[in-house]
Amino acid sequence: MDANAVAKQFSEFYYNVFDTDRSQLSGLYRDSSMMTWEGQPFMGTANIVEKLTNLPFEKVQHKVTTVDAQPSGTGLLVFFTGLLAVDGNAEQPLQFSQTFQLQQNENQTGFWVSNDIFRLNYG
């Protein structure tokens, strides 16, 4: 498994779905998944998707600037940094970082998110 190739493919899929219809991310999480969003913890698919779909903005566009990945047990540890254009404000994007612990599906044809940590980075 090429960790960097998987991380790049995951980032393209995840952020495209996030930017177009966050509710469709539910297939990437499980009931044992944990997410920390700006210091707030959420556990389980329903709680995570509820948080993501109720964020206080209508439109968002992610631009990933760095991707780091390492094999970790039966999965991958992936760290992204990038820029967020929120509600069309491309002139003043927000900086973000996000870390995922991805686990390989039982049939080994993809990954699911066991852990997800998101932070805005203030200058």
Short mmCIF file of C-alpha atoms in Angstrom, two decimals:
data_model
loop_
_atom_site.label_atom_id
_atom_site.label_comp_id
_atom_site.label_asym_id
_atom_site.label_seq_id
_atom_site.Cartn_x
_atom_site.Cartn_y
_atom_site.Cartn_z
CA MET A 1 0.00 0.00 0.00
CA ASP A 2 1.34 3.41 -0.99
CA ALA A 3 0.38 5.60 1.99
CA ASN A 4 0.83 8.88 0.12
CA ALA A 5 -1.27 7.76 -2.85
CA VAL A 6 -4.08 6.59 -0.55
CA ALA A 7 -3.92 9.86 1.41
CA LYS A 8 -4.13 11.94 -1.76
CA GLN A 9 -7.06 9.90 -3.07
CA PHE A 10 -8.81 10.13 0.31
CA SER A 11 -8.34 13.92 0.49
CA GLU A 12 -9.77 14.43 -2.99
CA PHE A 13 -12.83 12.32 -2.17
CA TYR A 14 -13.41 13.60 1.40
CA TYR A 15 -13.09 17.31 0.71
CA ASN A 16 -15.08 17.14 -2.54
CA VAL A 17 -17.97 15.45 -0.71
CA PHE A 18 -17.60 17.83 2.27
CA ASP A 19 -17.78 20.84 -0.06
CA THR A 20 -20.81 19.59 -2.00
CA ASP A 21 -22.98 17.59 0.46
CA ARG A 22 -21.59 16.94 3.95
CA SER A 23 -24.41 14.53 4.80
CA GLN A 24 -22.91 12.06 2.30
CA LEU A 25 -19.82 11.62 4.52
CA SER A 26 -21.73 9.22 6.79
CA GLY A 27 -20.41 6.20 4.86
CA LEU A 28 -16.86 7.02 5.98
CA TYR A 29 -17.63 6.89 9.71
CA ARG A 30 -18.70 4.06 12.03
CA ASP A 31 -20.42 4.01 15.42
CA SER A 32 -16.98 3.68 17.02
CA SER A 33 -15.58 6.70 15.12
CA MET A 34 -14.48 9.74 17.09
CA MET A 35 -14.18 13.31 15.84
CA THR A 36 -12.87 16.38 17.64
CA TRP A 37 -13.97 19.60 15.96
CA GLU A 38 -12.30 22.72 17.36
CA GLY A 39 -11.92 20.98 20.74
CA GLN A 40 -15.47 19.53 20.87
CA PRO A 41 -15.62 15.71 20.91
CA PHE A 42 -18.23 13.71 18.99
CA MET A 43 -18.63 9.93 18.82
CA GLY A 44 -20.50 7.78 16.34
CA THR A 45 -21.70 8.30 12.79
CA ALA A 46 -24.94 10.08 13.67
CA ASN A 47 -23.33 12.59 16.05
CA ILE A 48 -20.45 13.32 13.67
CA VAL A 49 -22.68 13.84 10.63
CA GLU A 50 -25.08 15.98 12.68
CA LYS A 51 -22.17 18.25 13.66
CA LEU A 52 -20.83 18.46 10.10
CA THR A 53 -24.21 19.22 8.54
CA ASN A 54 -25.02 21.91 11.13
CA LEU A 55 -21.82 23.94 10.81
CA PRO A 56 -22.55 27.69 10.66
CA PHE A 57 -21.86 28.22 6.96
CA GLU A 58 -23.64 27.47 3.72
CA LYS A 59 -20.75 27.02 1.31
CA VAL A 60 -17.17 25.94 1.86
CA GLN A 61 -14.29 25.11 -0.42
CA HIS A 62 -11.21 23.27 0.82
CA LYS A 63 -7.81 23.67 -0.80
CA VAL A 64 -5.35 21.11 0.57
CA THR A 65 -1.78 22.43 0.59
CA THR A 66 0.11 19.62 2.37
CA VAL A 67 -0.47 15.90 2.84
CA ASP A 68 1.54 13.68 5.19
CA ALA A 69 0.79 9.99 5.63
CA GLN A 70 2.22 7.08 7.60
CA PRO A 71 1.20 3.43 7.82
CA SER A 72 -0.28 2.76 11.27
CA GLY A 73 -1.31 -0.74 12.32
CA THR A 74 -3.96 -1.87 9.85
CA GLY A 75 -4.49 1.63 8.51
CA LEU A 76 -3.02 5.05 7.94
CA LEU A 77 -2.38 8.20 9.92
CA VAL A 78 -2.98 11.17 7.61
CA PHE A 79 -2.39 14.88 8.29
CA PHE A 80 -3.64 17.68 6.03
CA THR A 81 -3.16 21.42 6.06
CA GLY A 82 -4.88 23.84 3.76
CA LEU A 83 -7.15 26.78 3.16
CA LEU A 84 -10.92 27.16 3.56
CA ALA A 85 -12.99 29.62 1.58
CA VAL A 86 -16.19 30.01 3.61
CA ASP A 87 -19.40 31.38 2.08
CA GLY A 88 -17.59 32.60 -1.01
CA ASN A 89 -14.91 34.59 0.83
CA ALA A 90 -11.94 33.46 -1.28
CA GLU A 91 -9.98 36.67 -0.59
CA GLN A 92 -9.63 35.83 3.11
CA PRO A 93 -9.39 32.06 3.39
CA LEU A 94 -9.04 30.42 6.79
CA GLN A 95 -6.12 28.09 7.46
CA PHE A 96 -6.95 24.61 8.74
CA SER A 97 -5.30 21.38 9.79
CA GLN A 98 -6.97 17.99 9.99
CA THR A 99 -5.73 14.59 11.07
CA PHE A 100 -7.40 11.27 10.23
CA GLN A 101 -6.75 7.76 11.47
CA LEU A 102 -8.00 5.61 8.60
CA GLN A 103 -8.72 1.91 9.05
CA GLN A 104 -8.87 -0.55 6.22
CA ASN A 105 -12.31 -2.03 5.53
CA GLU A 106 -12.76 -5.71 6.37
CA ASN A 107 -12.80 -6.60 2.67
CA GLN A 108 -9.65 -4.46 2.23
CA THR A 109 -11.23 -2.39 -0.57
CA GLY A 110 -11.07 1.01 1.04
CA PHE A 111 -10.90 2.82 4.35
CA TRP A 112 -13.12 4.24 7.06
CA VAL A 113 -12.38 7.03 9.54
CA SER A 114 -11.78 5.87 13.09
CA ASN A 115 -10.46 9.25 14.30
CA ASP A 116 -10.78 12.77 12.91
CA ILE A 117 -9.33 15.93 14.48
CA PHE A 118 -10.02 19.34 12.92
CA ARG A 119 -8.63 22.75 13.89
CA LEU A 120 -8.60 26.19 12.36
CA ASN A 121 -5.12 27.71 12.54
CA TYR A 122 -5.11 31.30 13.65
CA GLY A 123 -2.04 33.41 12.81
#
